[in-house]
Amino acid sequence: MTRIIGVDIGTSLTKAVVFDDDGLAVAEASTPSELDQRPGGHVEQDLDQVVGTVATVVREVTAALDGPVDAVALTGQGDGVWLRDEHGRGVRPAVSWLDGRANALLADWQAGGVASEVFRRTGSGMFPGCAGPVLSYLDTHEPETLDRAAVAGYCVDAVLQRLTGEITVDVSDASLPFLDPATRRYDDAALAACGLTHRRDLLAEPAAPRTVFALDAHGAELLGLPAGLPVTAGPFDLPASAIGAGVRKPGDGILTAGTTLACQVLTGDAAFDPDGEPAGMFLSTPDEGEYLRAMPAMVGTASIDWACRMFGIEVGKIGELLTESGPGAGGVRALPFLSASGERAPFVDAAARAQFSGLSLEHGPADVVRALCESIAYAARHCFDAAGLSGTLYACGGGVRSAEWTQIFADVLGRPIVIPSDPGVGARGAVLVAAEALGEPYDAERWAASSRTVQFDPSAAEFYKDGYADYQASLASARQLWRL
């Protein structure tokens, strides 16, 4: 059996998993990453600490195996800006995709047409935590930092550089916001629209699909593995999760109910509506001619954590509350936009904020939690409507561990949901890509055989049609208020 350690470098947790020939985990480890959140919307991470988490989980998994490791496959969080020098050292803390310091700048770009111009050229809508606004903000406020940097990249390629010495980037990470999806090359006009032509040399050229790198002496010492061991890097976690879950045919989609509510649909067509809402991502995949139309909303499991803190309850009690309050949450309605950075898909508005309506003294925590979970499901439907879901829907993430919430998603979306049997879907995708790159592919259909399917309730789905219409009407009104 080929032993590939899949490493998923998440925002708050780094995970490593090794799978057997059936796609089941035979060894796994995880350790937390640190987020530095400060006033003004600043959210940063220390590259050394993140690299340390990778070393920790790889060493732990290696110790649990009874044989040698054949390769390491990296995936992880995307967006943000991870500035490094030529040796891979951070020249400043990494700016996270959660960062909101560029909120005002992006609002100006939206009003002035910059965001629409970039979208027309690349199919990707910008949000405060993506590379365009962050680089422009730093160019204005910290130009000396950019002057010291050799590369402005992302989490996965930052870790790759520390392990192999290579300066590169996966085409999926490079997709937002400067890459033309049809040519897989940077669009100079998109860079110019953001005022970043003079920083073009900070953008690494995307590696060819399924490029295999090798651990250098430093990386080998760090991970406790032999120098020269094959390493792959990418795609980043959104497309990696789609591959790991089983998305194979155009029209198929995946719902990731995690910190981000990521909704993606596979397409074989690079064409998009240049005059559409400038939001979402048009991601290149390892297969040329295939793309993912991604709508990674800022709403997600963080909203549930907020509700648990507000009511002083454990996350494990959510299922009981959802059962206690039925469809429609006793008349309570919600808009779920609790992120301080607003929303980024299927629309972009840094001013987006949550709302609850229909509350009375007769309602309790169960109704509020149910309304919040239903509103996040409505947000998922909004995203999939924009992305063009038409085929099989898969799902992963911490949210689908709740059977009750998963049922709400199925009923609101009005379609069955296929859930892979094993955790670590992002790592699974990275391992599948790595195995193909090494010329020893796994049987993807065999890996998918142990998935389970959650069916939707037709009567509940019919009920939620009206609920979704109400959600859309409330959202349209709120978007007018956010502009005031």
Short mmCIF file of C-alpha atoms in Angstrom, two decimals:
data_model
loop_
_atom_site.label_atom_id
_atom_site.label_comp_id
_atom_site.label_asym_id
_atom_site.label_seq_id
_atom_site.Cartn_x
_atom_site.Cartn_y
_atom_site.Cartn_z
CA MET A 1 0.00 0.00 0.00
CA THR A 2 1.29 3.46 -0.91
CA ARG A 3 1.57 5.52 2.27
CA ILE A 4 0.90 9.18 1.60
CA ILE A 5 0.45 11.53 4.54
CA GLY A 6 -2.28 14.01 3.70
CA VAL A 7 -1.85 17.27 5.61
CA ASP A 8 -4.68 19.81 5.77
CA ILE A 9 -3.44 23.12 7.19
CA GLY A 10 -6.68 24.70 8.33
CA THR A 11 -7.24 28.12 9.83
CA SER A 12 -7.53 26.87 13.40
CA LEU A 13 -6.44 23.22 13.12
CA THR A 14 -3.79 21.28 11.20
CA LYS A 15 -4.67 17.65 10.47
CA ALA A 16 -2.66 14.75 9.07
CA VAL A 17 -4.25 11.53 7.81
CA VAL A 18 -3.01 8.34 6.15
CA PHE A 19 -5.58 6.27 4.25
CA ASP A 20 -5.71 2.62 3.26
CA ASP A 21 -6.66 1.32 -0.19
CA ASP A 22 -10.36 1.64 0.67
CA GLY A 23 -9.99 5.30 1.60
CA LEU A 24 -10.36 4.69 5.34
CA ALA A 25 -8.06 6.40 7.83
CA VAL A 26 -5.39 4.17 9.34
CA ALA A 27 -3.58 6.95 11.22
CA GLU A 28 -4.45 10.55 11.98
CA ALA A 29 -3.37 13.44 14.16
CA SER A 30 -4.33 17.06 14.71
CA THR A 31 -3.06 20.10 16.56
CA PRO A 32 -4.37 23.66 16.84
CA SER A 33 -3.04 26.71 15.03
CA GLU A 34 -3.07 30.15 16.60
CA LEU A 35 -5.02 33.11 15.29
CA ASP A 36 -4.04 36.62 16.39
CA GLN A 37 -7.19 38.75 16.27
CA ARG A 38 -6.85 42.44 17.06
CA PRO A 39 -9.00 45.58 16.79
CA GLY A 40 -9.56 47.02 13.36
CA GLY A 41 -10.38 43.66 11.85
CA HIS A 42 -6.77 42.46 11.91
CA VAL A 43 -6.50 38.64 11.83
CA GLU A 44 -3.01 37.22 11.44
CA GLN A 45 -1.05 33.99 11.81
CA ASP A 46 2.60 33.30 12.53
CA LEU A 47 4.20 31.24 9.76
CA ASP A 48 6.68 29.57 12.10
CA GLN A 49 3.86 28.42 14.38
CA VAL A 50 1.88 27.05 11.43
CA VAL A 51 4.91 25.21 10.06
CA GLY A 52 5.41 23.81 13.56
CA THR A 53 1.90 22.36 13.52
CA VAL A 54 2.70 20.56 10.27
CA ALA A 55 5.84 19.06 11.79
CA THR A 56 3.91 17.98 14.87
CA VAL A 57 1.14 16.11 13.07
CA VAL A 58 3.44 14.53 10.46
CA ARG A 59 5.76 13.20 13.13
CA GLU A 60 2.83 11.87 15.17
CA VAL A 61 1.29 10.08 12.20
CA THR A 62 4.64 8.68 11.06
CA ALA A 63 5.22 7.22 14.53
CA ALA A 64 1.85 5.44 14.33
CA LEU A 65 2.66 3.68 11.03
CA ASP A 66 4.29 0.29 10.76
CA GLY A 67 6.14 1.08 7.55
CA PRO A 68 7.87 3.84 5.62
CA VAL A 69 6.19 6.98 4.29
CA ASP A 70 6.11 7.34 0.50
CA ALA A 71 5.06 11.00 0.14
CA VAL A 72 3.53 14.05 1.84
CA ALA A 73 0.53 15.77 0.25
CA LEU A 74 -0.25 19.31 1.39
CA THR A 75 -3.51 21.22 1.26
CA GLY A 76 -4.93 23.96 3.46
CA GLN A 77 -6.59 27.33 3.80
CA GLY A 78 -6.53 29.72 0.86
CA ASP A 79 -6.62 33.49 0.35
CA GLY A 80 -5.02 36.06 2.64
CA VAL A 81 -1.39 37.03 2.00
CA TRP A 82 1.63 35.10 3.28
CA LEU A 83 4.70 37.28 2.62
CA ARG A 84 8.10 35.55 2.68
CA ASP A 85 11.70 36.23 1.79
CA GLU A 86 13.76 34.06 -0.57
CA HIS A 87 14.48 31.61 2.26
CA GLY A 88 10.83 31.15 3.20
CA ARG A 89 10.94 33.28 6.32
CA GLY A 90 7.91 35.45 6.99
CA VAL A 91 8.68 39.15 6.59
CA ARG A 92 5.58 39.91 8.66
CA PRO A 93 2.78 37.82 10.19
CA ALA A 94 0.55 36.26 7.55
CA VAL A 95 -2.66 38.17 6.87
CA SER A 96 -5.54 35.68 7.19
CA TRP A 97 -8.44 35.32 4.80
CA LEU A 98 -10.57 36.36 7.81
CA ASP A 99 -8.85 39.75 7.96
CA GLY A 100 -10.99 42.86 7.53
CA ARG A 101 -8.47 45.72 7.47
CA ALA A 102 -9.20 46.29 3.77
CA ASN A 103 -12.98 46.62 4.27
CA ALA A 104 -13.07 50.33 3.41
CA LEU A 105 -10.72 49.89 0.47
CA LEU A 106 -12.90 47.17 -1.01
CA ALA A 107 -16.01 49.31 -0.54
CA ASP A 108 -14.28 52.04 -2.57
CA TRP A 109 -13.34 49.49 -5.24
CA GLN A 110 -16.94 48.30 -5.42
CA ALA A 111 -18.25 51.84 -5.77
CA GLY A 112 -15.58 52.78 -8.30
CA GLY A 113 -15.91 49.73 -10.52
CA VAL A 114 -12.57 48.10 -9.71
CA ALA A 115 -14.20 44.96 -8.27
CA SER A 116 -16.46 44.62 -11.33
CA GLU A 117 -13.52 45.07 -13.72
CA VAL A 118 -11.49 42.33 -12.02
CA PHE A 119 -14.53 40.04 -12.00
CA ARG A 120 -15.09 40.59 -15.72
CA ARG A 121 -11.53 39.45 -16.40
CA THR A 122 -11.13 36.54 -13.97
CA GLY A 123 -14.59 35.41 -12.90
CA SER A 124 -13.69 35.92 -9.25
CA GLY A 125 -15.20 38.46 -6.91
CA MET A 126 -12.91 40.09 -4.38
CA PHE A 127 -13.55 40.29 -0.64
CA PRO A 128 -11.55 42.04 2.11
CA GLY A 129 -9.39 39.01 2.96
CA CYS A 130 -8.30 38.11 -0.57
CA ALA A 131 -4.94 38.98 -2.09
CA GLY A 132 -5.98 42.00 -4.16
CA PRO A 133 -7.31 44.27 -1.39
CA VAL A 134 -4.77 43.02 1.18
CA LEU A 135 -1.78 43.64 -1.09
CA SER A 136 -3.11 47.07 -2.03
CA TYR A 137 -3.64 47.94 1.64
CA LEU A 138 -0.12 46.84 2.52
CA ASP A 139 1.29 48.69 -0.48
CA THR A 140 -0.19 51.88 0.96
CA HIS A 141 0.44 51.31 4.67
CA GLU A 142 3.49 49.00 4.74
CA PRO A 143 5.35 49.44 1.44
CA GLU A 144 8.66 48.63 3.12
CA THR A 145 7.28 45.20 4.06
CA LEU A 146 6.47 44.40 0.45
CA ASP A 147 9.90 45.68 -0.54
CA ARG A 148 11.52 43.09 1.77
CA ALA A 149 9.41 40.22 0.46
CA ALA A 150 10.40 37.84 -2.33
CA VAL A 151 6.94 36.34 -2.73
CA ALA A 152 3.35 37.14 -1.78
CA GLY A 153 1.66 33.77 -1.64
CA TYR A 154 -0.65 31.62 0.41
CA CYS A 155 -0.55 29.17 3.29
CA VAL A 156 0.12 25.97 1.33
CA ASP A 157 2.94 27.34 -0.82
CA ALA A 158 4.46 29.05 2.25
CA VAL A 159 4.72 25.67 3.98
CA LEU A 160 5.98 24.07 0.76
CA GLN A 161 8.79 26.62 0.53
CA ARG A 162 9.89 25.80 4.09
CA LEU A 163 9.92 22.08 3.30
CA THR A 164 11.44 22.08 -0.18
CA GLY A 165 12.95 25.51 -0.82
CA GLU A 166 10.72 25.95 -3.88
CA ILE A 167 8.93 29.23 -4.62
CA THR A 168 5.76 28.41 -6.52
CA VAL A 169 1.97 28.32 -6.11
CA ASP A 170 -0.83 25.94 -7.01
CA VAL A 171 -3.13 27.14 -9.76
CA SER A 172 -6.14 26.88 -7.44
CA ASP A 173 -4.65 29.33 -4.93
CA ALA A 174 -3.54 31.65 -7.73
CA SER A 175 -7.08 31.68 -9.18
CA LEU A 176 -8.30 34.48 -6.90
CA PRO A 177 -8.24 37.24 -7.92
CA PHE A 178 -5.67 37.70 -10.71
CA LEU A 179 -5.78 34.50 -12.80
CA ASP A 180 -7.59 34.17 -16.12
CA PRO A 181 -9.26 30.74 -15.76
CA ALA A 182 -9.14 30.01 -19.50
CA THR A 183 -5.38 30.63 -19.87
CA ARG A 184 -4.29 29.83 -16.29
CA ARG A 185 -2.06 32.87 -16.46
CA TYR A 186 -2.16 36.12 -14.52
CA ASP A 187 -4.23 38.84 -16.14
CA ASP A 188 -2.13 42.01 -16.27
CA ALA A 189 -5.21 44.21 -16.63
CA ALA A 190 -6.66 42.79 -13.40
CA LEU A 191 -3.42 43.61 -11.61
CA ALA A 192 -3.46 47.09 -13.11
CA ALA A 193 -7.05 47.66 -11.99
CA CYS A 194 -5.93 47.01 -8.42
CA GLY A 195 -2.95 49.35 -8.81
CA LEU A 196 -0.51 46.47 -8.30
CA THR A 197 1.39 46.28 -11.57
CA HIS A 198 4.58 47.35 -9.79
CA ARG A 199 4.19 44.39 -7.39
CA ARG A 200 3.81 41.78 -10.14
CA ASP A 201 7.18 40.21 -9.26
CA LEU A 202 5.78 39.10 -5.89
CA LEU A 203 3.40 36.65 -7.58
CA ALA A 204 4.92 33.20 -8.09
CA GLU A 205 4.17 31.43 -11.34
CA PRO A 206 1.69 28.56 -10.90
CA ALA A 207 3.22 25.09 -10.98
CA ALA A 208 2.13 22.64 -13.65
CA PRO A 209 -0.73 20.38 -12.50
CA ARG A 210 0.42 17.47 -10.31
CA THR A 211 3.99 18.73 -9.96
CA VAL A 212 6.00 16.66 -7.48
CA PHE A 213 8.58 18.40 -5.27
CA ALA A 214 11.10 16.90 -2.85
CA LEU A 215 11.96 17.46 0.80
CA ASP A 216 15.22 19.36 1.17
CA ALA A 217 17.59 18.85 4.11
CA HIS A 218 15.80 21.45 6.23
CA GLY A 219 12.36 20.00 5.47
CA ALA A 220 13.58 16.49 6.18
CA GLU A 221 14.94 17.53 9.56
CA LEU A 222 11.73 19.37 10.36
CA LEU A 223 9.43 16.43 9.57
CA GLY A 224 11.75 13.61 10.57
CA LEU A 225 11.49 12.07 7.10
CA PRO A 226 14.16 11.30 4.47
CA ALA A 227 15.50 14.08 2.26
CA GLY A 228 14.24 13.70 -1.29
CA LEU A 229 10.83 12.34 -0.19
CA PRO A 230 8.14 13.39 -2.70
CA VAL A 231 5.93 16.33 -1.68
CA THR A 232 2.87 17.71 -3.47
CA ALA A 233 1.21 21.03 -2.69
CA GLY A 234 -2.39 21.72 -3.60
CA PRO A 235 -5.04 22.18 -4.57
CA PHE A 236 -6.03 24.28 -1.56
CA ASP A 237 -8.73 23.08 0.79
CA LEU A 238 -11.86 24.02 -1.19
CA PRO A 239 -11.06 22.08 -4.39
CA ALA A 240 -9.24 19.40 -2.38
CA SER A 241 -12.44 18.77 -0.43
CA ALA A 242 -14.44 18.51 -3.65
CA ILE A 243 -12.03 15.89 -4.99
CA GLY A 244 -11.92 14.04 -1.68
CA ALA A 245 -15.70 13.93 -1.35
CA GLY A 246 -16.27 12.45 -4.80
CA VAL A 247 -17.18 15.39 -7.05
CA ARG A 248 -16.36 14.05 -10.51
CA LYS A 249 -18.99 15.14 -13.06
CA PRO A 250 -19.91 18.62 -14.31
CA GLY A 251 -22.92 19.83 -12.33
CA ASP A 252 -21.92 17.92 -9.19
CA GLY A 253 -21.43 20.04 -6.10
CA ILE A 254 -20.15 19.98 -2.56
CA LEU A 255 -21.35 21.74 0.56
CA THR A 256 -18.70 22.28 3.23
CA ALA A 257 -20.36 23.23 6.50
CA GLY A 258 -17.29 24.49 8.31
CA THR A 259 -16.02 27.85 9.47
CA THR A 260 -16.75 28.81 5.90
CA LEU A 261 -20.00 27.65 4.28
CA ALA A 262 -18.32 26.68 1.02
CA CYS A 263 -20.59 25.76 -1.88
CA GLN A 264 -18.86 24.56 -5.06
CA VAL A 265 -20.02 23.19 -8.41
CA LEU A 266 -17.81 21.50 -11.01
CA THR A 267 -17.95 22.79 -14.57
CA GLY A 268 -16.14 22.00 -17.79
CA ASP A 269 -16.70 25.46 -19.20
CA ALA A 270 -14.42 28.42 -18.51
CA ALA A 271 -17.15 30.83 -19.62
CA PHE A 272 -18.96 32.93 -17.03
CA ASP A 273 -21.30 35.91 -17.04
CA PRO A 274 -18.96 38.93 -16.87
CA ASP A 275 -21.88 41.16 -15.94
CA GLY A 276 -23.09 38.96 -13.10
CA GLU A 277 -22.78 39.69 -9.40
CA PRO A 278 -19.01 40.12 -8.80
CA ALA A 279 -18.73 37.47 -6.10
CA GLY A 280 -17.46 33.96 -5.57
CA MET A 281 -14.44 32.24 -7.07
CA PHE A 282 -13.68 30.61 -10.40
CA LEU A 283 -11.09 28.01 -9.39
CA SER A 284 -8.84 26.05 -11.70
CA THR A 285 -8.50 22.37 -10.75
CA PRO A 286 -5.67 19.87 -11.36
CA ASP A 287 -7.46 18.82 -14.56
CA GLU A 288 -7.12 21.37 -17.34
CA GLY A 289 -10.53 22.21 -18.74
CA GLU A 290 -12.28 21.64 -15.40
CA TYR A 291 -13.14 24.37 -12.93
CA LEU A 292 -15.02 24.85 -9.71
CA ARG A 293 -17.51 27.69 -9.40
CA ALA A 294 -17.10 28.33 -5.70
CA MET A 295 -19.28 30.38 -3.40
CA PRO A 296 -17.51 30.34 0.00
CA ALA A 297 -19.88 32.26 2.25
CA MET A 298 -18.63 33.72 5.52
CA VAL A 299 -21.53 32.17 7.43
CA GLY A 300 -20.92 28.72 8.91
CA THR A 301 -20.22 26.82 12.10
CA ALA A 302 -18.79 29.94 13.76
CA SER A 303 -22.39 31.18 13.90
CA ILE A 304 -23.38 28.09 15.86
CA ASP A 305 -20.46 28.61 18.24
CA TRP A 306 -21.73 32.17 18.77
CA ALA A 307 -25.23 30.92 19.58
CA CYS A 308 -23.82 28.40 22.04
CA ARG A 309 -21.87 31.14 23.82
CA MET A 310 -24.91 33.41 23.91
CA PHE A 311 -27.11 30.76 25.51
CA GLY A 312 -24.44 29.01 27.57
CA ILE A 313 -24.96 25.62 25.94
CA GLU A 314 -22.64 22.94 24.60
CA VAL A 315 -22.32 22.44 20.86
CA GLY A 316 -23.41 18.84 21.35
CA LYS A 317 -26.84 20.09 22.49
CA ILE A 318 -27.62 21.71 19.13
CA GLY A 319 -29.35 18.60 17.80
CA GLU A 320 -31.76 18.54 20.73
CA LEU A 321 -32.64 22.20 20.21
CA LEU A 322 -33.24 21.67 16.49
CA THR A 323 -35.62 18.83 17.31
CA GLU A 324 -37.40 20.90 19.95
CA SER A 325 -38.25 23.65 17.45
CA GLY A 326 -39.77 22.47 14.17
CA PRO A 327 -39.52 23.79 10.60
CA GLY A 328 -40.04 27.54 10.53
CA ALA A 329 -38.64 27.97 14.07
CA GLY A 330 -41.99 29.07 15.49
CA GLY A 331 -42.03 32.14 13.22
CA VAL A 332 -38.52 33.32 14.05
CA ARG A 333 -36.49 34.31 10.99
CA ALA A 334 -32.83 35.18 10.65
CA LEU A 335 -30.16 36.54 8.37
CA PRO A 336 -26.95 34.77 9.43
CA PHE A 337 -24.25 37.35 8.61
CA LEU A 338 -22.36 37.39 11.90
CA SER A 339 -18.84 37.76 10.50
CA ALA A 340 -17.15 41.08 11.23
CA SER A 341 -15.95 40.98 7.62
CA GLY A 342 -19.51 40.86 6.27
CA GLU A 343 -20.21 38.50 3.39
CA ARG A 344 -18.27 37.40 0.30
CA ALA A 345 -20.60 34.97 -1.51
CA PRO A 346 -22.88 34.89 -3.40
CA PHE A 347 -22.60 38.66 -2.93
CA VAL A 348 -19.85 40.80 -1.41
CA ASP A 349 -20.69 43.34 1.27
CA ALA A 350 -18.38 44.13 4.17
CA ALA A 351 -21.32 45.84 5.90
CA ALA A 352 -23.50 42.71 5.95
CA ARG A 353 -24.79 41.97 9.45
CA ALA A 354 -27.11 39.44 11.06
CA GLN A 355 -30.75 40.03 11.87
CA PHE A 356 -33.43 38.17 13.81
CA SER A 357 -37.12 38.93 13.40
CA GLY A 358 -40.42 37.54 14.60
CA LEU A 359 -39.18 37.12 18.18
CA SER A 360 -41.53 37.33 21.16
CA LEU A 361 -41.47 36.40 24.84
CA GLU A 362 -42.88 33.03 23.84
CA HIS A 363 -39.70 32.02 22.00
CA GLY A 364 -36.68 30.34 23.53
CA PRO A 365 -33.14 29.30 22.58
CA ALA A 366 -34.41 26.40 20.46
CA ASP A 367 -36.31 28.74 18.14
CA VAL A 368 -33.37 31.13 17.76
CA VAL A 369 -30.92 28.30 17.06
CA ARG A 370 -33.34 26.68 14.60
CA ALA A 371 -33.87 29.99 12.78
CA LEU A 372 -30.10 30.50 12.56
CA CYS A 373 -29.50 26.98 11.19
CA GLU A 374 -32.32 27.39 8.67
CA SER A 375 -30.96 30.75 7.54
CA ILE A 376 -27.52 29.23 6.92
CA ALA A 377 -29.21 26.53 4.84
CA TYR A 378 -31.01 29.27 2.88
CA ALA A 379 -27.62 30.92 2.34
CA ALA A 380 -26.35 27.60 0.95
CA ARG A 381 -29.29 27.43 -1.45
CA HIS A 382 -28.57 31.00 -2.56
CA CYS A 383 -24.94 30.02 -3.20
CA PHE A 384 -25.83 26.88 -5.16
CA ASP A 385 -28.38 28.78 -7.23
CA ALA A 386 -25.57 31.15 -8.20
CA ALA A 387 -23.05 28.36 -8.81
CA GLY A 388 -25.39 26.26 -10.98
CA LEU A 389 -25.81 23.00 -9.04
CA SER A 390 -27.53 20.37 -11.19
CA GLY A 391 -25.97 17.01 -10.29
CA THR A 392 -25.15 15.02 -7.17
CA LEU A 393 -24.56 17.00 -3.99
CA TYR A 394 -21.88 15.95 -1.50
CA ALA A 395 -21.25 17.42 1.94
CA CYS A 396 -18.51 17.54 4.55
CA GLY A 397 -17.40 19.66 7.49
CA GLY A 398 -18.20 19.85 11.16
CA GLY A 399 -21.77 20.99 10.53
CA VAL A 400 -22.80 17.69 8.92
CA ARG A 401 -21.85 15.82 12.07
CA SER A 402 -25.24 17.02 13.28
CA ALA A 403 -27.87 14.72 11.75
CA GLU A 404 -30.55 17.29 12.52
CA TRP A 405 -28.77 20.17 10.78
CA THR A 406 -27.85 17.97 7.81
CA GLN A 407 -31.54 17.14 7.42
CA ILE A 408 -32.35 20.87 7.37
CA PHE A 409 -29.79 21.37 4.58
CA ALA A 410 -31.31 18.49 2.58
CA ASP A 411 -34.85 19.78 3.06
CA VAL A 412 -34.03 23.41 2.24
CA LEU A 413 -32.03 22.38 -0.84
CA GLY A 414 -34.68 19.84 -1.82
CA ARG A 415 -32.18 17.15 -2.80
CA PRO A 416 -30.37 14.18 -1.25
CA ILE A 417 -26.90 14.76 0.21
CA VAL A 418 -24.05 12.25 -0.05
CA ILE A 419 -21.68 12.29 2.94
CA PRO A 420 -18.28 10.55 2.80
CA SER A 421 -17.83 8.04 5.59
CA ASP A 422 -14.43 9.20 6.77
CA PRO A 423 -13.22 12.53 8.17
CA GLY A 424 -10.43 14.53 6.61
CA VAL A 425 -12.05 15.14 3.22
CA GLY A 426 -9.54 17.87 2.33
CA ALA A 427 -6.62 15.58 3.16
CA ARG A 428 -8.32 12.82 1.13
CA GLY A 429 -8.41 15.09 -1.91
CA ALA A 430 -4.76 16.06 -1.50
CA VAL A 431 -3.78 12.38 -1.23
CA LEU A 432 -5.80 11.40 -4.31
CA VAL A 433 -4.09 14.13 -6.34
CA ALA A 434 -0.66 13.15 -5.00
CA ALA A 435 -1.20 9.48 -5.86
CA GLU A 436 -2.03 10.41 -9.45
CA ALA A 437 1.03 12.66 -9.61
CA LEU A 438 3.19 9.76 -8.45
CA GLY A 439 1.70 7.45 -11.08
CA GLU A 440 0.04 5.17 -8.53
CA PRO A 441 -3.58 6.38 -8.40
CA TYR A 442 -6.04 5.06 -5.87
CA ASP A 443 -9.42 3.71 -6.97
CA ALA A 444 -11.57 6.79 -6.34
CA GLU A 445 -14.82 4.83 -6.81
CA ARG A 446 -13.68 2.33 -4.18
CA TRP A 447 -12.97 5.20 -1.81
CA ALA A 448 -16.49 6.55 -2.35
CA ALA A 449 -18.22 3.21 -1.80
CA SER A 450 -18.69 3.65 1.94
CA SER A 451 -20.47 7.02 1.72
CA ARG A 452 -24.00 7.44 3.08
CA THR A 453 -26.92 9.43 1.69
CA VAL A 454 -29.33 11.70 3.58
CA GLN A 455 -32.69 11.93 1.79
CA PHE A 456 -34.82 15.04 1.87
CA ASP A 457 -38.40 15.14 3.17
CA PRO A 458 -40.68 16.27 0.27
CA SER A 459 -43.20 17.93 2.57
CA ALA A 460 -40.48 19.84 4.43
CA ALA A 461 -38.88 20.81 1.13
CA GLU A 462 -42.19 22.24 -0.05
CA PHE A 463 -42.52 24.21 3.20
CA TYR A 464 -39.02 25.63 2.83
CA LYS A 465 -39.73 26.97 -0.67
CA ASP A 466 -41.78 29.73 0.94
CA GLY A 467 -39.17 30.17 3.65
CA TYR A 468 -36.48 30.67 1.02
CA ALA A 469 -38.60 33.28 -0.76
CA ASP A 470 -39.01 35.12 2.55
CA TYR A 471 -35.25 34.89 3.13
CA GLN A 472 -34.55 36.41 -0.29
CA ALA A 473 -37.00 39.25 0.35
CA SER A 474 -35.47 39.99 3.77
CA LEU A 475 -31.98 39.91 2.28
CA ALA A 476 -32.92 42.33 -0.49
CA SER A 477 -34.31 44.79 2.08
CA ALA A 478 -31.27 44.40 4.32
CA ARG A 479 -28.86 45.08 1.48
CA GLN A 480 -30.56 48.42 0.97
CA LEU A 481 -30.16 49.26 4.66
CA TRP A 482 -26.48 48.25 4.71
CA ARG A 483 -25.79 50.89 2.06
CA LEU A 484 -27.06 53.70 4.30
#
